[in-house]
C-alpha cells in the first residue's frame, strides 16, 4: 500500500521548506539565484546576496554543509502496528500506509532542530502509520477505531508547524497513527446570501483562495505559510493572517466548526453570527493543537474579491519613529490591510535580496533614491528602517486611505519609498523560509519566533530581545555575531505583534542545535520578562509548553486539563501539545 | 607614563591581580592646569541613545505620564487643583535639577587641580578600573557608586572622569549644598542634582525625584553618581545602604526599559581625612556647621595642611542583569502600565536590599588600608593613661603595627603600604602625617589633646572627658577604616571567648546573634551568615589561630595573640552597647525621644569613664548611640510611638535586658528575630 498523496510528496522537499524545484543556490560564478518558476523571484540572479550573506554571518562559500541527499529506509524505525486496528481500517476502505517515506514526511514540522536532524539523516520516533480520510465520516470512523483499539492519533494538516507540535512523543508506546487531512479539501458550499463558505478542514490556504477566487470571493486569510498550511491547522493553532486588519484573524473568520473527538462530534446548532450561550465552545477548539480531536469542517466568512490592491512603503529615519507611526496608525484605526515595519538589519537583508536589475535606468534610479534618502534627507543608512504597506478595496477608497496613512507617516519623518519596495517586502515573506535552507548549506542556522506586546513596550522588547540574542550567542561560544532582527508585523488597538529573526554561523560549535535552542529559550524568557506573550500565532506545541502554567495560571491550566480529561480521557489524541 | 608615577600596592604581594595605581596629580604638577582644563574633551558616548540637554531632560520628566498621573492623584487627595500641583512639580524640579555644562566642568577641573595639589601628595587611581569603565559607559547606563567619607569625594570622580575622557556624571547631592551661595550653582552646573533630606512621606517629592532619576537612567547619556550609604560617614565606617535611590536606578531594568544597567562600585580611601576633627566633634554632640560658602572659606585653613594620598579604586563594572538573575521575576511588572506607580513586591525589595548591601561590601573590599589605620587599631588597645601620660613605646608600636600588617594581609586586605621604603620610615612618616592626633616625643608616642582653652577656673572632670574623647574618636574612626577586614574573625573570636565552647553550632548561633546586634555598625549581606561564619573560620585558620572541622572550632596555642587582639577590637562596641542597654533598663525610662536619649547616655558614659568602670570613649559617639536605637528597634526591643511627632520610643526593658544578658553570656543566645528574607 502506498500513500494516496504521492503527488504532494514528490513535489515537496522531504528535508527542507517548500517545493522541490524552488531553492536558493550559489551558482558557479558565486552568484545567488532562485530556481524554479513558481515565484516572482524564480529564475532570477540576486547579486547582493553573496556579499550580504558572507558579511553578515562571516560565512564562506567554500565551507559547505550539504544535507544527506536521500532518505535511507534503514534509518527509519520499524512501524509498531496495532494489527487489529489496521485490519479494521482496511475494512473501512480508508487509504492508509506504513511506508517509511510517508511516515517520516509527517513526523515533523519546520522547527530548526527538526529540519537539521532530517538533513543529517537522523530520524527519531515517527508515526507508525498514516491514514487519509476523505470526509468527515471517515474521520468519525477512524476516531472510533482508535478509541476501540487504543492507538494514538496525531492530526496532520499542512505540516508547517514551528512549535514541535508534530513531533511524536518519544515516550508514546502505543501505535501512533498520523491522520492526514489533505484529502478533505473540498469547498462543500458557498452561501452568497450570508457570505459564508463551508469547507473541509484539510484544504490548504492557496487552494482555498484559488477556488473561492474562481467564484469571485476570498477569505482574506493569508498567513505567511498559506501555500502549505491547512484550514484545520489554522483553527487548531489560532492562526493569524497578514491582512487581518480587514478580514480578521481566524477566530474572527470562523462561523461554525465541526470537530470529531473521542466523545463524539462537537458543533454548534446554528450559524448565528454571535451568541451568548456561555463560554464559546469554539474557543476550546481553536488553539487546542490537536489534543482534543480533528477539525473536519469549517464554515468561514468570505468576502467579494477586492477590486483594487496597492502596495506601498515608507522609509523612516529610525525604528523608534517607525514604531511611533504604526502606533498612531493603530490609534486612528486606519491601518491598511497590512502594515509591517522592518528594522534596519531586516531592511538591509531585504535590500540584499533585490534581483538583478535589467536596465541601467532602473539602477540609476535606485542610486538616485538612495542618494536622496541618505544624503539629501540625512537618513543614516545604519538606522533607517522601512514599513511595507498593502491597501485593498475599491480604487477610490484605497487612494484616499493611502493618502491618510502617508500623511501620518510624514509626521514621523517617514518618506514614501514606492510600491516596488513594498511588494518586494511581501514577496520575501514567501521565500524567506527557502533562504534558511540555503543558510544551512553553509553553516548558518536560524529561525523566527513571534510575540504580541502592548504598544508601550514594543521598542523595549525589540531592543532587549535582540540584545539578549547577541549576548547569549557570544556567551555560548558562537564565533561570529548573529543576525538578530525584528519587525512589527501586526497592529492592534492595544498592542502589536513582533516577529524576530535570528540566525548565526555555527562553525566551530560541536552542538549547534543545542546552542540554538539555548539562545531561543533565553530569547523567550526575555520576551516574557518584557511583557510579551508566549505566542501570537505560532502556538505552544511542545516547544513552549514549559511556560504555559505561568502564562495562563494554575486555575487556567486546571480548566484546560479538565476539558482534556472529559473529551479525551484515554489520551487518544496523544501528541502532548500545549498542556 | 613614568615609572615613578606607577604605584603598586605592595601590600597585596602574593595576589596575582596587583592593581596598578597611577598618580593623576603627577601630570598636573608637570604641565599647565589651564591647558589641561581647556583640552579637547571627547568622551565615547553611550551607544544606546543620543545626548540630552538639561531642558530636554526636564521636559521629559515634566511631561511623563507618571508625573501627570501622580499630580492628578495628589490634587485629588489634597483638594488643590491639578495646575497647582503641576506648578509645585515645576518648583521641585527647578530646585532639584542639574545643569551640567562643559564650561563649568573645565572651571572645576582647573580649580580642583589647584586644590588637590595643595592638599594631597598624590591621587592614585587604578587604570584597569578606568579602562573597564570607559568600555562600560558605551554599553549600558552606568551608575557610579562611591563610598562617602569626605566632601572631597564630591567632585573627585568627575575630575578623574574628565581627565580620562569619560562622560562626567550627574551626581545626587544633599540639598544643603544647593543653598550655598555661588557654590550651589557651580555644583549644579558641574552635574549635581539636589535631593532634600528627610523626604519622609512627601509623595509628590518622591514622585518627581524618582521620575527624574529614572529618566536619566533610561536616557543613559551620563553616568549617575550617588552615595548608596546616603550620607557622609562620620565614623569612616561603611553605613547601612539606603534603598530609595537604589530602587530608582534599578527600576528601569526591572521594567525592561533598558537592557541592562552597570553598577560601578568605587572605593575612595584617604590617608587623612580633611574633616577628621570636625567629625569627631560632631560625634560628641557639637553640631555640624551648616554648609555655607563663608564656612567653606573659613575652612581654607585646612588647605594649609598635608593630607597624604587619596586612593580611588574603580571596581569592576557589574551587570545588574547578571546580578539579579534568578533573584527577581520581571514578569511581575507586566500587569500594571509601567508609567504608573506600583508598590514594589517583597521580592523586589529584597533584591534591591541585597544588591545595595552587596555594593557596600564591594566598596569595602576595594578600600586600601593605610598603615595609620592599622596603627589606630593598636593604639586604641593601649590603656588611655598610657596614651595620655606614660606614652606608648615607639618600638612597641612599630612591632605591633607590623604584626598587624601581616594579619591584615592574611585576611586578604588591600594595604597601601609603600613598597620601596623601610618599614620604620613608613611608621615615622605616618605618625608625622597624623600629628593632629598623635605625636612622638623621646621614643614614645602620645595622644594630642586639644589646646586648653584660656580660662581661669580649672575645667571640670566631665569636660576633661570630652576633651580626651575627641582625639580618641578620631583614632576610632581611623581604626574603622579597617574594621571590615577584621570584623568577621573578630566576632568569631568573641564568640569563642564568650561561649567558651568549641562546638561549631553553638559558636555559630552566638556569631549570628552578634551579627544581629551589630548589623547597624558593620555591613553584613542579609541572609549570608553561614558564609560569613565560614569565612571567619577560614581566616582564623589561615593565620594559625584555630583549626576547625564540621563540628568543632579548636583554638590553637599559637592563636592567643590573634584572638585576644580581635576580641579587644570588638570590645569597645560591646562595652558601649552594654552602657546604653544599662541606661535603657534604668528605673524611670519608659518612653524617650532621641533628643533625650543622646545627652542622657552621654552623661552616664562620662560618669562611668570617670569612675573607671568603662574603658572606651566610644559610647560617647552619637553615631553609636543612634545605632543602638536602630538596632533595638530592629530587634523590636524598642518601638517607635506612632503618634509621636518627635521620634519617641517605648522601651521594652525585659527585651533590652535579655539582649544585654546574652551579650554577656548570662543567658544563651536564641534567635532574636527571624532573618529578614531567607531567600537572599
Short mmCIF file of N, CA and C in Angstrom, two decimals, chain B residues 582-664:
data_model
loop_
_atom_site.label_atom_id
_atom_site.label_comp_id
_atom_site.label_asym_id
_atom_site.label_seq_id
_atom_site.Cartn_x
_atom_site.Cartn_y
_atom_site.Cartn_z
N UNK B 582 22.15 49.42 79.59
CA UNK B 582 22.02 49.67 81.03
C UNK B 582 21.18 50.92 81.27
N UNK B 583 21.47 51.96 80.49
CA UNK B 583 20.70 53.18 80.65
C UNK B 583 19.20 52.92 80.40
N UNK B 584 18.95 52.18 79.32
CA UNK B 584 17.55 51.95 78.95
C UNK B 584 16.82 51.11 79.99
N UNK B 585 17.58 50.30 80.73
CA UNK B 585 16.93 49.45 81.73
C UNK B 585 16.78 50.15 83.08
N UNK B 586 17.35 51.34 83.15
CA UNK B 586 17.24 52.06 84.42
C UNK B 586 15.78 52.34 84.77
N UNK B 587 15.59 52.53 86.05
CA UNK B 587 14.27 52.94 86.54
C UNK B 587 13.86 54.23 85.83
N UNK B 588 12.63 54.36 85.63
CA UNK B 588 12.15 55.67 85.15
C UNK B 588 12.14 55.83 83.65
N UNK B 589 12.95 55.05 82.94
CA UNK B 589 12.94 55.19 81.48
C UNK B 589 11.87 54.27 80.88
N UNK B 590 10.85 54.85 80.33
CA UNK B 590 9.84 54.04 79.65
C UNK B 590 9.66 54.51 78.22
N UNK B 591 9.46 55.84 78.16
CA UNK B 591 9.30 56.44 76.84
C UNK B 591 10.36 57.50 76.73
N UNK B 592 11.10 57.50 75.65
CA UNK B 592 12.09 58.55 75.50
C UNK B 592 12.21 58.95 74.04
N UNK B 593 12.70 60.15 73.84
CA UNK B 593 12.93 60.59 72.47
C UNK B 593 14.42 60.54 72.22
N UNK B 594 14.76 60.58 70.92
CA UNK B 594 16.18 60.54 70.57
C UNK B 594 16.88 61.72 71.21
N UNK B 595 16.20 62.85 71.24
CA UNK B 595 16.77 64.06 71.80
C UNK B 595 17.16 63.89 73.27
N UNK B 596 16.32 63.15 74.00
CA UNK B 596 16.66 62.92 75.41
C UNK B 596 17.74 61.86 75.55
N UNK B 597 17.62 60.90 74.71
CA UNK B 597 18.48 59.73 74.83
C UNK B 597 19.96 60.08 74.71
N UNK B 598 20.29 60.87 73.68
CA UNK B 598 21.70 61.11 73.41
C UNK B 598 22.43 61.75 74.58
N UNK B 599 21.95 62.91 75.09
CA UNK B 599 22.67 63.51 76.22
C UNK B 599 22.65 62.63 77.47
N UNK B 600 21.54 61.95 77.70
CA UNK B 600 21.45 61.14 78.91
C UNK B 600 22.48 60.02 78.87
N UNK B 601 22.60 59.37 77.73
CA UNK B 601 23.57 58.30 77.61
C UNK B 601 24.98 58.86 77.72
N UNK B 602 25.16 60.03 77.13
CA UNK B 602 26.48 60.64 77.19
C UNK B 602 26.87 60.89 78.65
N UNK B 603 25.91 61.38 79.42
CA UNK B 603 26.20 61.63 80.84
C UNK B 603 26.55 60.35 81.58
N UNK B 604 25.75 59.33 81.31
CA UNK B 604 26.02 58.06 82.00
C UNK B 604 27.41 57.54 81.64
N UNK B 605 27.71 57.63 80.34
CA UNK B 605 29.01 57.11 79.89
C UNK B 605 30.15 57.91 80.51
N UNK B 606 29.99 59.23 80.56
CA UNK B 606 31.02 60.08 81.16
C UNK B 606 31.27 59.66 82.60
N UNK B 607 30.16 59.48 83.30
CA UNK B 607 30.23 59.07 84.70
C UNK B 607 31.01 57.75 84.84
N UNK B 608 30.67 56.82 83.99
CA UNK B 608 31.30 55.51 84.08
C UNK B 608 32.78 55.57 83.70
N UNK B 609 33.09 56.45 82.76
CA UNK B 609 34.50 56.59 82.37
C UNK B 609 35.29 57.16 83.55
N UNK B 610 34.68 58.16 84.19
CA UNK B 610 35.37 58.79 85.32
C UNK B 610 35.57 57.80 86.47
N UNK B 611 34.56 56.96 86.66
CA UNK B 611 34.68 56.01 87.76
C UNK B 611 35.57 54.83 87.39
N UNK B 612 36.01 54.80 86.14
CA UNK B 612 36.89 53.73 85.72
C UNK B 612 36.16 52.46 85.33
N UNK B 613 34.84 52.51 85.36
CA UNK B 613 34.07 51.31 85.04
C UNK B 613 34.02 51.05 83.53
N UNK B 614 34.12 52.13 82.77
CA UNK B 614 34.05 52.00 81.31
C UNK B 614 35.39 52.44 80.73
N UNK B 615 35.96 51.59 79.87
CA UNK B 615 37.28 51.93 79.35
C UNK B 615 37.23 52.64 78.01
N UNK B 616 36.13 52.47 77.29
CA UNK B 616 36.10 53.06 75.95
C UNK B 616 35.35 54.39 75.96
N UNK B 617 35.84 55.28 75.11
CA UNK B 617 35.16 56.57 74.97
C UNK B 617 34.12 56.53 73.85
N UNK B 618 34.03 55.41 73.20
CA UNK B 618 33.18 55.37 72.00
C UNK B 618 31.69 55.43 72.33
N UNK B 619 31.39 55.10 73.60
CA UNK B 619 29.99 55.22 74.00
C UNK B 619 29.52 56.66 73.92
N UNK B 620 30.48 57.59 73.83
CA UNK B 620 30.11 59.00 73.73
C UNK B 620 29.71 59.39 72.32
N UNK B 621 29.98 58.51 71.39
CA UNK B 621 29.72 58.86 69.98
C UNK B 621 28.22 58.81 69.67
N UNK B 622 27.73 59.91 69.17
CA UNK B 622 26.29 59.95 68.87
C UNK B 622 25.94 58.94 67.78
N UNK B 623 26.91 58.65 66.93
CA UNK B 623 26.65 57.68 65.87
C UNK B 623 26.34 56.31 66.48
N UNK B 624 27.16 55.94 67.45
CA UNK B 624 26.92 54.64 68.08
C UNK B 624 25.61 54.66 68.86
N UNK B 625 25.34 55.78 69.48
CA UNK B 625 24.10 55.88 70.25
C UNK B 625 22.88 55.70 69.34
N UNK B 626 22.95 56.35 68.18
CA UNK B 626 21.82 56.20 67.25
C UNK B 626 21.73 54.76 66.72
N UNK B 627 22.90 54.18 66.50
CA UNK B 627 22.90 52.80 66.02
C UNK B 627 22.25 51.85 67.02
N UNK B 628 22.49 52.11 68.30
CA UNK B 628 21.88 51.25 69.31
C UNK B 628 20.36 51.35 69.23
N UNK B 629 19.89 52.57 69.10
CA UNK B 629 18.43 52.73 68.99
C UNK B 629 17.89 51.98 67.77
N UNK B 630 18.58 52.15 66.64
CA UNK B 630 18.11 51.46 65.43
C UNK B 630 18.15 49.96 65.61
N UNK B 631 19.25 49.48 66.23
CA UNK B 631 19.38 48.03 66.41
C UNK B 631 18.25 47.52 67.30
N UNK B 632 17.97 48.25 68.36
CA UNK B 632 16.92 47.80 69.27
C UNK B 632 15.55 47.87 68.61
N UNK B 633 15.39 48.86 67.75
CA UNK B 633 14.12 48.92 67.01
C UNK B 633 14.00 47.72 66.10
N UNK B 634 15.09 47.43 65.44
CA UNK B 634 15.09 46.28 64.52
C UNK B 634 14.81 45.00 65.28
N UNK B 635 15.39 44.91 66.49
CA UNK B 635 15.19 43.71 67.29
C UNK B 635 13.89 43.78 68.10
N UNK B 636 13.15 44.82 67.85
CA UNK B 636 11.83 45.01 68.47
C UNK B 636 11.89 45.11 69.99
N UNK B 637 13.00 45.64 70.51
CA UNK B 637 13.09 45.87 71.94
C UNK B 637 12.67 47.30 72.28
N UNK B 638 12.74 48.18 71.30
CA UNK B 638 12.08 49.47 71.47
C UNK B 638 11.16 49.66 70.26
N UNK B 639 10.08 50.37 70.51
CA UNK B 639 9.15 50.61 69.40
C UNK B 639 8.90 52.10 69.28
N UNK B 640 8.80 52.52 68.05
CA UNK B 640 8.54 53.93 67.81
C UNK B 640 7.06 54.18 68.06
N UNK B 641 6.78 55.26 68.79
CA UNK B 641 5.38 55.59 69.03
C UNK B 641 4.81 56.21 67.78
N UNK B 642 3.74 55.66 67.34
CA UNK B 642 3.22 56.08 66.05
C UNK B 642 2.72 57.53 66.10
N UNK B 643 2.11 57.88 67.22
CA UNK B 643 1.50 59.20 67.30
C UNK B 643 2.57 60.29 67.48
N UNK B 644 3.74 59.86 67.87
CA UNK B 644 4.74 60.85 68.28
C UNK B 644 5.31 61.64 67.11
N UNK B 645 5.41 62.95 67.35
CA UNK B 645 5.99 63.81 66.33
C UNK B 645 7.51 63.80 66.44
N UNK B 646 8.00 63.66 67.69
CA UNK B 646 9.44 63.86 67.89
C UNK B 646 10.19 62.55 68.07
N UNK B 647 9.85 61.57 67.27
CA UNK B 647 10.58 60.32 67.35
C UNK B 647 10.69 59.78 68.77
N UNK B 648 9.57 59.52 69.36
CA UNK B 648 9.61 58.96 70.70
C UNK B 648 9.53 57.44 70.63
N UNK B 649 10.19 56.83 71.58
CA UNK B 649 10.25 55.38 71.59
C UNK B 649 9.76 54.82 72.92
N UNK B 650 9.12 53.68 72.84
CA UNK B 650 8.77 52.96 74.05
C UNK B 650 9.78 51.82 74.23
N UNK B 651 10.28 51.69 75.45
CA UNK B 651 11.32 50.70 75.69
C UNK B 651 10.72 49.46 76.34
N UNK B 652 11.04 48.33 75.78
CA UNK B 652 10.66 47.06 76.39
C UNK B 652 11.88 46.58 77.18
N UNK B 653 11.85 46.93 78.48
CA UNK B 653 13.07 46.70 79.29
C UNK B 653 13.48 45.24 79.32
N UNK B 654 12.50 44.37 79.45
CA UNK B 654 12.83 42.95 79.53
C UNK B 654 13.60 42.53 78.29
N UNK B 655 13.14 43.01 77.16
CA UNK B 655 13.79 42.62 75.91
C UNK B 655 15.20 43.19 75.84
N UNK B 656 15.35 44.45 76.23
CA UNK B 656 16.68 45.07 76.20
C UNK B 656 17.61 44.30 77.14
N UNK B 657 17.09 44.01 78.32
CA UNK B 657 17.91 43.31 79.31
C UNK B 657 18.33 41.95 78.77
N UNK B 658 17.39 41.29 78.09
CA UNK B 658 17.71 39.97 77.57
C UNK B 658 18.86 40.05 76.56
N UNK B 659 18.80 41.07 75.71
CA UNK B 659 19.88 41.21 74.72
C UNK B 659 21.21 41.44 75.43
N UNK B 660 21.18 42.32 76.44
CA UNK B 660 22.39 42.59 77.20
C UNK B 660 22.92 41.33 77.87
N UNK B 661 22.01 40.54 78.39
CA UNK B 661 22.41 39.32 79.10
C UNK B 661 23.01 38.29 78.15
N UNK B 662 22.44 38.22 76.97
CA UNK B 662 23.02 37.26 76.01
C UNK B 662 24.42 37.72 75.64
N UNK B 663 24.55 39.02 75.45
CA UNK B 663 25.82 39.59 75.03
C UNK B 663 26.90 39.30 76.08
N UNK B 664 26.50 39.28 77.34
CA UNK B 664 27.50 38.98 78.37
C UNK B 664 27.39 37.52 78.81
#
